[in-house]
Short mmCIF file of C-alpha atoms in Angstrom, two decimals:
data_model
loop_
_atom_site.label_atom_id
_atom_site.label_comp_id
_atom_site.label_asym_id
_atom_site.label_seq_id
_atom_site.Cartn_x
_atom_site.Cartn_y
_atom_site.Cartn_z
CA MET A 17 50.49 55.82 89.33
CA ALA A 18 49.38 52.44 90.55
CA GLU A 19 47.63 51.74 87.25
CA SER A 20 50.43 52.88 84.95
CA GLY A 21 53.02 51.37 87.26
CA LYS A 22 52.29 47.96 85.74
CA ILE A 23 54.19 48.94 82.64
CA ASP A 24 57.60 50.43 83.17
CA PRO A 25 58.79 52.10 79.95
CA MET A 26 62.35 52.11 81.26
CA HIS A 27 62.55 48.40 81.87
CA GLN A 28 63.50 47.77 78.24
CA PHE A 29 66.86 49.42 78.93
CA ALA A 30 67.72 47.18 81.86
CA ILE A 31 70.86 45.15 81.37
CA GLU A 32 70.62 41.55 82.46
CA PRO A 33 73.42 39.00 82.49
CA LEU A 34 72.62 35.94 80.39
CA PHE A 35 73.61 32.29 80.58
CA GLY A 36 74.67 32.62 84.23
CA THR A 37 77.71 34.74 83.41
CA ASP A 38 76.90 37.22 86.18
CA HIS A 39 80.30 37.02 87.75
CA LEU A 40 82.46 36.55 84.68
CA SER A 41 85.36 38.91 85.22
CA LEU A 42 88.62 40.00 83.68
CA GLY A 43 91.31 41.70 85.74
CA GLY A 44 88.81 42.41 88.48
CA PHE A 45 86.26 43.97 86.13
CA ASN A 46 82.91 42.36 85.54
CA ILE A 47 82.47 41.31 81.93
CA ALA A 48 79.19 39.41 82.22
CA PHE A 49 77.70 38.43 78.86
CA THR A 50 74.53 40.53 79.02
CA ASN A 51 71.55 41.03 76.74
CA SER A 52 73.37 44.16 75.58
CA ALA A 53 76.45 42.12 74.68
CA LEU A 54 74.21 39.61 72.89
CA TYR A 55 72.85 42.36 70.64
CA MET A 56 76.35 43.67 69.99
CA VAL A 57 77.34 40.17 68.86
CA LEU A 58 74.16 39.91 66.77
CA ALA A 59 74.86 43.24 65.07
CA ALA A 60 78.43 42.13 64.32
CA VAL A 61 77.31 38.74 62.99
CA VAL A 62 74.50 40.18 60.85
CA LEU A 63 76.93 42.74 59.44
CA TRP A 64 79.47 39.97 58.79
CA ILE A 65 76.92 37.88 56.88
CA PHE A 66 75.80 40.97 54.97
CA VAL A 67 79.32 41.85 53.86
CA ILE A 68 80.18 38.22 52.96
CA GLY A 69 77.48 38.54 50.29
CA GLY A 70 79.47 41.42 48.82
CA LEU A 71 82.62 39.35 48.43
CA LYS A 72 81.53 37.55 45.26
CA ARG A 73 83.62 40.11 43.38
CA GLU A 74 81.72 39.69 40.15
CA LEU A 75 82.06 42.23 37.38
CA VAL A 76 78.30 42.30 36.97
CA PRO A 77 77.02 42.25 40.55
CA GLY A 78 73.97 40.42 41.82
CA ARG A 79 71.46 42.07 44.14
CA TRP A 80 73.28 41.27 47.36
CA GLN A 81 76.71 42.28 46.08
CA MET A 82 75.11 45.43 44.67
CA ALA A 83 73.65 46.25 48.10
CA VAL A 84 76.99 45.81 49.89
CA GLU A 85 78.81 47.82 47.23
CA TYR A 86 76.14 50.49 47.51
CA MET A 87 76.85 50.83 51.23
CA THR A 88 80.63 50.97 50.83
CA GLY A 89 80.21 53.38 47.92
CA PHE A 90 77.90 55.51 50.06
CA ILE A 91 80.54 55.75 52.81
CA LYS A 92 83.26 56.38 50.22
CA ASN A 93 81.28 59.27 48.72
CA LEU A 94 80.56 60.66 52.19
CA LEU A 95 84.27 60.66 53.04
CA ILE A 96 85.39 62.05 49.70
CA ALA A 97 82.77 64.81 49.88
CA ASN A 98 83.90 65.81 53.38
CA ILE A 99 87.63 65.11 53.39
CA GLY A 100 88.65 64.76 49.76
CA ASP A 101 90.61 61.90 48.25
CA ASN A 102 92.59 61.58 51.51
CA GLY A 103 89.37 60.32 53.05
CA ARG A 104 89.52 56.96 51.31
CA LYS A 105 91.73 55.50 54.03
CA TYR A 106 88.97 56.00 56.60
CA ILE A 107 86.46 53.89 54.65
CA PRO A 108 87.01 50.77 56.82
CA TYR A 109 86.53 52.68 60.08
CA VAL A 110 83.55 54.82 59.08
CA PHE A 111 81.89 51.88 57.30
CA SER A 112 82.28 49.73 60.43
CA LEU A 113 80.95 52.54 62.61
CA PHE A 114 77.97 53.35 60.38
CA MET A 115 76.88 49.77 59.73
CA PHE A 116 77.40 48.66 63.35
CA ILE A 117 75.29 51.53 64.71
CA LEU A 118 72.70 51.13 61.94
CA LEU A 119 72.26 47.40 62.61
CA ALA A 120 72.20 47.98 66.38
CA ASN A 121 69.44 50.56 65.94
CA LEU A 122 67.42 48.43 63.52
CA LEU A 123 67.84 45.14 65.42
CA GLY A 124 66.63 46.94 68.57
CA LEU A 125 63.47 47.98 66.72
CA LEU A 126 62.53 44.45 65.59
CA PRO A 127 59.13 43.49 67.01
CA LEU A 128 60.60 40.45 68.77
CA GLY A 129 58.36 41.16 71.78
CA LEU A 130 55.58 39.45 69.80
CA PHE A 131 57.52 36.18 70.16
CA GLY A 132 58.20 36.68 73.86
CA LEU A 133 61.78 37.86 73.32
CA HIS A 134 63.17 41.13 74.63
CA PRO A 135 64.79 43.20 71.92
CA PHE A 136 67.52 45.43 73.19
CA THR A 137 69.10 48.52 71.68
CA PHE A 138 72.62 48.91 73.02
CA THR A 139 72.93 52.29 71.28
CA SER A 140 70.46 53.56 73.89
CA HIS A 141 73.24 53.18 76.46
CA PHE A 142 75.77 55.94 76.77
CA THR A 143 78.33 53.44 78.01
CA ALA A 144 78.23 52.00 74.47
CA THR A 145 77.76 55.20 72.44
CA GLY A 146 80.35 56.92 74.62
CA VAL A 147 82.98 54.32 73.72
CA LEU A 148 82.23 54.78 70.02
CA ALA A 149 82.34 58.58 70.37
CA ILE A 150 85.61 58.52 72.32
CA MET A 151 87.03 56.18 69.68
CA SER A 152 86.15 58.60 66.87
CA PHE A 153 87.43 61.55 68.87
CA SER A 154 90.69 59.75 69.67
CA ILE A 155 91.23 59.02 65.99
CA VAL A 156 90.69 62.70 65.23
CA LEU A 157 93.24 63.69 67.89
CA ILE A 158 95.78 61.07 66.81
CA VAL A 159 95.49 61.92 63.12
CA GLY A 160 95.55 65.66 63.87
CA PHE A 161 98.68 65.61 66.00
CA TRP A 162 100.34 62.96 63.79
CA LYS A 163 99.87 65.00 60.63
CA HIS A 164 100.22 68.55 61.92
CA GLY A 165 102.03 68.28 65.26
CA LEU A 166 101.46 71.27 67.51
CA HIS A 167 100.24 73.16 64.44
CA PHE A 168 96.98 71.25 65.07
CA PHE A 169 96.17 73.91 67.69
CA SER A 170 95.70 76.41 64.88
CA LEU A 171 92.36 74.63 64.42
CA PHE A 172 91.16 76.72 67.38
CA VAL A 173 92.08 80.01 65.71
CA PRO A 174 89.98 80.40 62.57
CA HIS A 175 91.53 82.15 59.60
CA GLY A 176 91.41 85.93 59.69
CA THR A 177 90.79 86.20 63.44
CA PRO A 178 91.96 89.69 64.57
CA LEU A 179 94.85 89.42 67.01
CA PRO A 180 93.01 90.92 70.03
CA MET A 181 90.20 88.40 69.54
CA ILE A 182 92.45 85.35 69.76
CA PRO A 183 92.39 85.07 73.59
CA VAL A 184 88.60 85.00 73.44
CA ILE A 185 88.16 82.83 70.35
CA PHE A 186 90.70 80.20 71.37
CA PRO A 187 88.92 79.01 74.54
CA ILE A 188 85.55 79.06 72.77
CA GLU A 189 86.85 76.96 69.92
CA LEU A 190 88.67 74.66 72.34
CA ILE A 191 85.52 74.08 74.39
CA SER A 192 83.43 73.47 71.27
CA PHE A 193 86.07 70.98 70.18
CA MET A 194 86.18 69.20 73.52
CA VAL A 195 82.39 68.95 73.62
CA ARG A 196 82.38 66.95 70.37
CA PRO A 197 82.70 63.46 71.87
CA PHE A 198 79.90 64.20 74.31
CA SER A 199 77.57 65.57 71.66
CA LEU A 200 78.45 62.65 69.41
CA GLY A 201 77.75 59.99 72.03
CA LEU A 202 74.84 61.68 73.79
CA ARG A 203 72.97 62.49 70.55
CA LEU A 204 72.72 58.83 69.59
CA PHE A 205 71.94 57.68 73.13
CA VAL A 206 69.22 60.32 73.62
CA ALA A 207 67.62 59.79 70.22
CA MET A 208 67.37 56.03 70.67
CA THR A 209 66.25 56.23 74.29
CA ALA A 210 63.59 58.86 73.62
CA GLY A 211 62.11 56.95 70.69
CA HIS A 212 61.94 53.68 72.56
CA VAL A 213 60.47 55.33 75.67
CA LEU A 214 57.83 57.05 73.55
CA LEU A 215 56.85 53.77 71.90
CA LYS A 216 56.63 51.99 75.25
CA VAL A 217 54.60 54.81 76.85
CA LEU A 218 52.13 54.72 73.97
CA ALA A 219 51.98 50.92 74.18
CA GLY A 220 51.22 51.37 77.89
CA PHE A 221 48.38 53.74 76.96
CA VAL A 222 46.92 51.14 74.63
CA ILE A 223 47.05 48.37 77.24
CA ASN A 224 45.93 50.46 80.23
CA SER A 225 43.10 52.18 78.36
CA ALA A 226 41.85 48.84 77.02
CA ASN A 227 41.92 47.46 80.56
CA ALA A 228 40.02 50.52 81.84
CA GLY A 229 37.02 49.86 79.62
CA VAL A 230 35.75 49.57 76.05
CA GLY A 231 35.10 53.33 75.76
CA TYR A 232 38.65 54.24 76.79
CA GLY A 233 40.06 51.43 74.68
CA LEU A 234 38.31 52.56 71.50
CA THR A 235 39.14 56.25 71.97
CA VAL A 236 42.45 56.62 73.78
CA GLY A 237 43.69 53.14 72.93
CA SER A 238 43.07 53.18 69.18
CA ALA A 239 44.33 56.77 68.88
CA SER A 240 47.54 55.76 70.67
CA PHE A 241 47.86 52.70 68.47
CA VAL A 242 47.59 54.75 65.27
CA LEU A 243 50.16 57.14 66.69
CA MET A 244 52.43 54.19 67.50
CA ILE A 245 52.33 52.99 63.91
CA GLY A 246 53.43 56.40 62.70
CA ILE A 247 56.11 56.74 65.37
CA SER A 248 57.42 53.23 64.62
CA ALA A 249 57.98 54.31 61.04
CA LEU A 250 59.59 57.49 62.31
CA GLU A 251 61.85 55.43 64.58
CA VAL A 252 63.10 53.38 61.63
CA LEU A 253 63.96 56.67 59.96
CA VAL A 254 65.63 57.94 63.15
CA ALA A 255 67.64 54.70 63.39
CA VAL A 256 69.06 55.32 59.91
CA ILE A 257 69.51 59.07 60.40
CA GLN A 258 71.31 58.72 63.72
CA ALA A 259 73.74 56.19 62.28
CA TYR A 260 74.27 58.55 59.33
CA VAL A 261 74.74 61.55 61.62
CA PHE A 262 77.33 59.66 63.65
CA ALA A 263 79.26 58.71 60.49
CA LEU A 264 78.83 62.19 58.98
CA LEU A 265 80.06 64.02 62.09
CA THR A 266 82.96 61.60 62.40
CA SER A 267 83.97 62.39 58.83
CA VAL A 268 83.52 66.14 59.41
CA TYR A 269 85.79 65.92 62.47
CA LEU A 270 88.27 63.81 60.53
CA ASN A 271 88.30 66.54 57.89
CA ASP A 272 89.43 69.00 60.57
CA ALA A 273 92.22 66.64 61.52
CA GLU A 274 93.26 65.98 57.92
CA ASN A 275 93.00 69.46 56.44
CA LEU A 276 92.80 71.76 59.49
CA HIS A 277 90.63 74.53 58.01
CA MET B 6 66.76 55.01 84.18
CA PRO B 7 68.77 51.79 83.97
CA GLN B 8 71.45 53.50 81.88
CA ILE B 9 72.40 55.52 84.98
CA ALA B 10 71.13 53.24 87.74
CA GLN B 11 73.10 50.23 86.49
CA ILE B 12 76.19 52.06 85.34
CA ALA B 13 78.43 50.95 88.19
CA GLU B 14 77.72 47.24 87.66
CA THR B 15 77.57 47.23 83.88
CA TYR B 16 80.03 49.76 82.50
CA SER B 17 82.97 47.31 82.38
CA SER B 18 80.92 44.59 80.68
CA GLN B 19 79.48 47.11 78.22
CA ILE B 20 82.87 48.53 77.30
CA PHE B 21 84.49 45.08 77.09
CA TRP B 22 81.88 43.57 74.79
CA LEU B 23 81.60 46.69 72.70
CA LEU B 24 85.36 46.80 72.13
CA LEU B 25 85.34 43.08 71.37
CA THR B 26 82.46 43.20 68.88
CA PHE B 27 83.45 46.49 67.32
CA GLY B 28 87.03 45.25 67.13
CA PHE B 29 85.78 42.22 65.21
CA VAL B 30 83.68 44.48 62.97
CA PHE B 31 86.57 46.86 62.31
CA PHE B 32 89.44 44.40 61.87
CA VAL B 33 87.64 41.50 60.18
CA ILE B 34 84.93 43.30 58.25
CA GLY B 35 86.20 46.85 57.92
CA LEU B 36 89.86 46.12 57.20
CA GLY B 37 89.53 42.58 55.85
CA MET B 38 86.44 42.60 53.66
CA VAL B 39 85.41 46.16 52.84
CA PRO B 40 88.57 47.00 50.82
CA LYS B 41 87.90 43.92 48.66
CA VAL B 42 84.28 44.97 48.10
CA GLN B 43 85.32 48.53 47.36
CA GLY B 44 88.17 47.23 45.18
CA THR B 45 85.68 45.28 43.09
CA ALA B 46 83.51 48.36 42.69
CA ASP B 47 86.54 50.52 41.84
CA ALA B 48 87.80 47.93 39.34
CA ARG B 49 84.37 47.91 37.71
CA ASP B 50 84.33 51.71 37.54
CA ALA B 51 87.83 51.66 36.06
CA LYS B 52 86.77 49.04 33.52
CA ILE B 53 83.71 51.02 32.52
CA THR B 54 85.77 54.20 32.17
CA GLY B 55 88.42 52.28 30.22
CA ASP B 56 85.85 50.73 27.90
CA LEU B 57 84.23 54.09 27.33
CA ASP B 58 87.61 55.64 26.55
CA ALA B 59 88.42 52.79 24.15
CA ALA B 60 85.05 53.25 22.45
CA LYS B 61 85.70 56.99 22.19
CA ALA B 62 89.15 56.33 20.71
CA ALA B 63 87.66 53.85 18.22
CA PHE B 64 85.09 56.47 17.26
CA ALA B 65 87.84 59.02 16.71
CA ARG B 66 89.78 56.49 14.60
CA ALA B 67 86.69 55.78 12.52
CA ASP B 68 86.18 59.51 12.01
CA ASP B 69 89.81 59.88 10.95
CA ALA B 70 89.50 56.96 8.54
CA GLU B 71 86.39 58.50 7.06
CA ALA B 72 88.04 61.88 6.65
CA ASP B 73 91.07 60.17 5.09
CA TYR B 74 88.80 58.26 2.74
CA ARG B 75 87.02 61.47 1.77
CA VAL B 76 90.31 63.22 1.04
CA ARG B 77 91.56 60.31 -1.08
CA ASP B 78 88.22 60.07 -2.84
CA ALA B 79 88.38 63.75 -3.73
CA GLU B 80 91.99 63.37 -4.86
CA SER B 81 91.28 60.43 -7.12
CA ARG B 82 88.23 62.24 -8.52
CA VAL B 83 90.43 65.20 -9.43
CA ALA B 84 93.04 62.87 -10.95
CA ALA B 85 90.40 61.04 -12.99
CA GLN B 86 89.01 64.32 -14.25
CA ALA B 87 92.50 65.41 -15.30
CA VAL B 88 93.06 62.12 -17.15
CA MET B 89 89.67 62.50 -18.85
CA ALA B 90 90.40 66.11 -19.89
CA ARG B 91 93.77 65.09 -21.28
CA ALA B 92 92.25 62.20 -23.20
CA LYS B 93 89.57 64.51 -24.58
CA ALA B 94 92.17 67.05 -25.70
CA ASP B 95 94.30 64.32 -27.30
CA ALA B 96 91.31 62.88 -29.11
CA ALA B 97 90.27 66.32 -30.34
CA LYS B 98 93.78 67.02 -31.61
CA ALA B 99 93.99 63.63 -33.36
CA SER B 100 90.62 64.02 -35.07
CA GLU B 101 91.55 67.57 -36.14
CA ALA B 102 94.71 66.26 -37.79
CA LYS B 103 92.80 63.46 -39.49
CA LEU B 104 90.18 65.92 -40.69
CA ALA B 105 92.86 68.21 -42.08
CA ALA B 106 94.54 65.31 -43.89
CA ALA B 107 91.21 64.14 -45.28
CA ASP B 108 90.37 67.71 -46.36
CA ALA B 109 93.69 68.02 -48.18
CA GLU B 110 93.17 64.68 -49.94
CA VAL B 111 89.64 65.61 -50.92
CA ALA B 112 90.84 68.99 -52.17
CA SER B 113 93.58 67.41 -54.27
CA LYS B 114 91.13 64.86 -55.67
CA ILE B 115 88.70 67.64 -56.51
CA ALA B 116 91.49 69.64 -58.18
CA ALA B 117 92.54 66.59 -60.24
CA ALA B 118 88.95 65.89 -61.23
CA GLU B 119 88.43 69.52 -62.18
CA ALA B 120 91.60 69.40 -64.29
CA ARG B 121 90.35 66.23 -65.98
CA ILE B 122 86.99 67.77 -66.65
CA GLN B 123 88.68 70.89 -68.05
CA ALA B 124 90.86 68.79 -70.33
CA ALA B 125 87.89 66.70 -71.47
CA SER B 126 85.81 69.78 -72.20
CA ASN B 127 88.74 71.37 -74.09
CA ALA B 128 89.15 68.20 -76.14
CA ALA B 129 85.45 68.08 -76.78
CA LEU B 130 85.47 71.73 -77.86
CA ALA B 131 88.39 71.08 -80.21
CA GLU B 132 86.60 68.10 -81.67
CA ILE B 133 83.43 70.11 -82.15
CA GLU B 134 85.49 72.80 -83.95
CA THR B 135 87.01 70.21 -86.24
CA VAL B 136 83.66 68.55 -86.96
CA ALA B 137 82.02 71.94 -87.47
CA ALA B 138 84.83 73.04 -89.82
CA GLU B 139 84.46 69.82 -91.85
CA ALA B 140 80.72 70.37 -91.96
CA ALA B 141 81.21 73.99 -92.95
CA ARG B 142 83.62 73.01 -95.75
CA ASP B 143 81.13 70.40 -96.96
CA MET B 144 78.31 72.91 -96.88
CA VAL B 145 80.35 75.53 -98.71
CA ALA B 146 81.44 72.94 -101.36
CA ARG B 147 77.95 71.74 -101.93
CA ILE B 148 76.35 75.12 -102.13
CA SER B 149 78.96 77.08 -103.97
CA GLY B 150 81.24 74.40 -105.31
CA VAL B 151 84.16 76.36 -103.96
CA ASP B 152 86.58 74.28 -102.14
CA ALA B 153 87.11 76.36 -98.97
CA SER B 154 90.42 75.98 -97.38
CA GLU B 155 90.64 74.25 -94.08
CA ASP B 156 91.97 77.36 -92.31
CA ALA B 157 89.19 79.56 -93.64
CA ALA B 158 86.57 77.06 -92.44
CA ARG B 159 88.17 76.79 -89.08
CA ASN B 160 88.30 80.54 -88.61
CA ALA B 161 84.69 80.91 -89.70
CA VAL B 162 83.63 78.19 -87.19
CA LYS B 163 85.67 79.88 -84.45
CA ALA B 164 84.03 83.18 -85.18
CA ALA B 165 80.59 81.62 -85.22
CA LEU B 166 81.28 79.74 -81.95
CA ALA B 167 82.66 82.87 -80.33
CA HIS B 168 79.48 84.82 -81.32
CA GLY B 169 77.48 81.99 -79.86
#
């Protein structure tokens, strides 16, 4: 424990106020500009620059415009496949959600540690993913009750449910519905946290085994390093998949709100 | 786990900055820029579909024009053939008439010539009779010294001519 204690795999998730804004507050709440906030701003700015490249509005697009249009088209197809043509109005929200999470995940994976910086993945914090999940869930609730009124509750009674089963089915469906924001937020938080912890633990193996001697370094250390390379690639995939899952589930839930069943 | 250990101190800052940055992303990028990007893509799709439809329509028009051309071609062929058949018939009729006229003329000429020949041969025969009768009278006078009458000589010549 004393040996491995040198490297704390959880330290990467620590939130630290930057630029001496420790006590910045608004209405009695602390709103310090932290490393987490910095990466949120970075994700927003990178996304902004990316989308500006798509605003050339040329009939024959260049590479950059093509890339931006590919992403918006991807979200459009996702929404149309899940919701139908009604889904087009959610393109701005789901695009923002998908790209923001995707860039947060990818920016957090950048090997900035090589330059002495501390990359930070704010999607590994459930305070951040929870807000996004609650936002999606709120939109589902608002759209559902706006469009269908109290009829929205029929969502919890699937078609063709026998009458005596309704008292049993209704609470089950209600609970599964209420669990959605938690599963949405926790899935992203857990996936990002687990991947980053795994990478840091393996990195700790490499460093500690190398320090323990050449024999350990060449066996345990190099094996861990090879594993890290593979897992780093896997993490890039997970970063994309988790952003996609978040957008996909949001659109599936929105489909419930738009079309009931 | 800092996510849980630091939650009390950091939740308000996390939520504030997330709402601020995501608000910027949603309102400026999502609502302000994405519809324009998507609009460009949709306009391009519409233009491609429109161009394809126009090309399809032009193809259909070309096919129609070709079919029309074929029909008119066939029609004018039929008309030309009718004109040719009529002309042939007319020409045949005209040449038939001319031939008939020529035949009649030739026939009449032949008839006239035959008549002339007949007349000439009759005249020649009559002359031969006369000459023969004269010769017969001369021969009779010389041999027998009897002056045979003209009628008797003529009859004798006729009889001799008729017996060949």
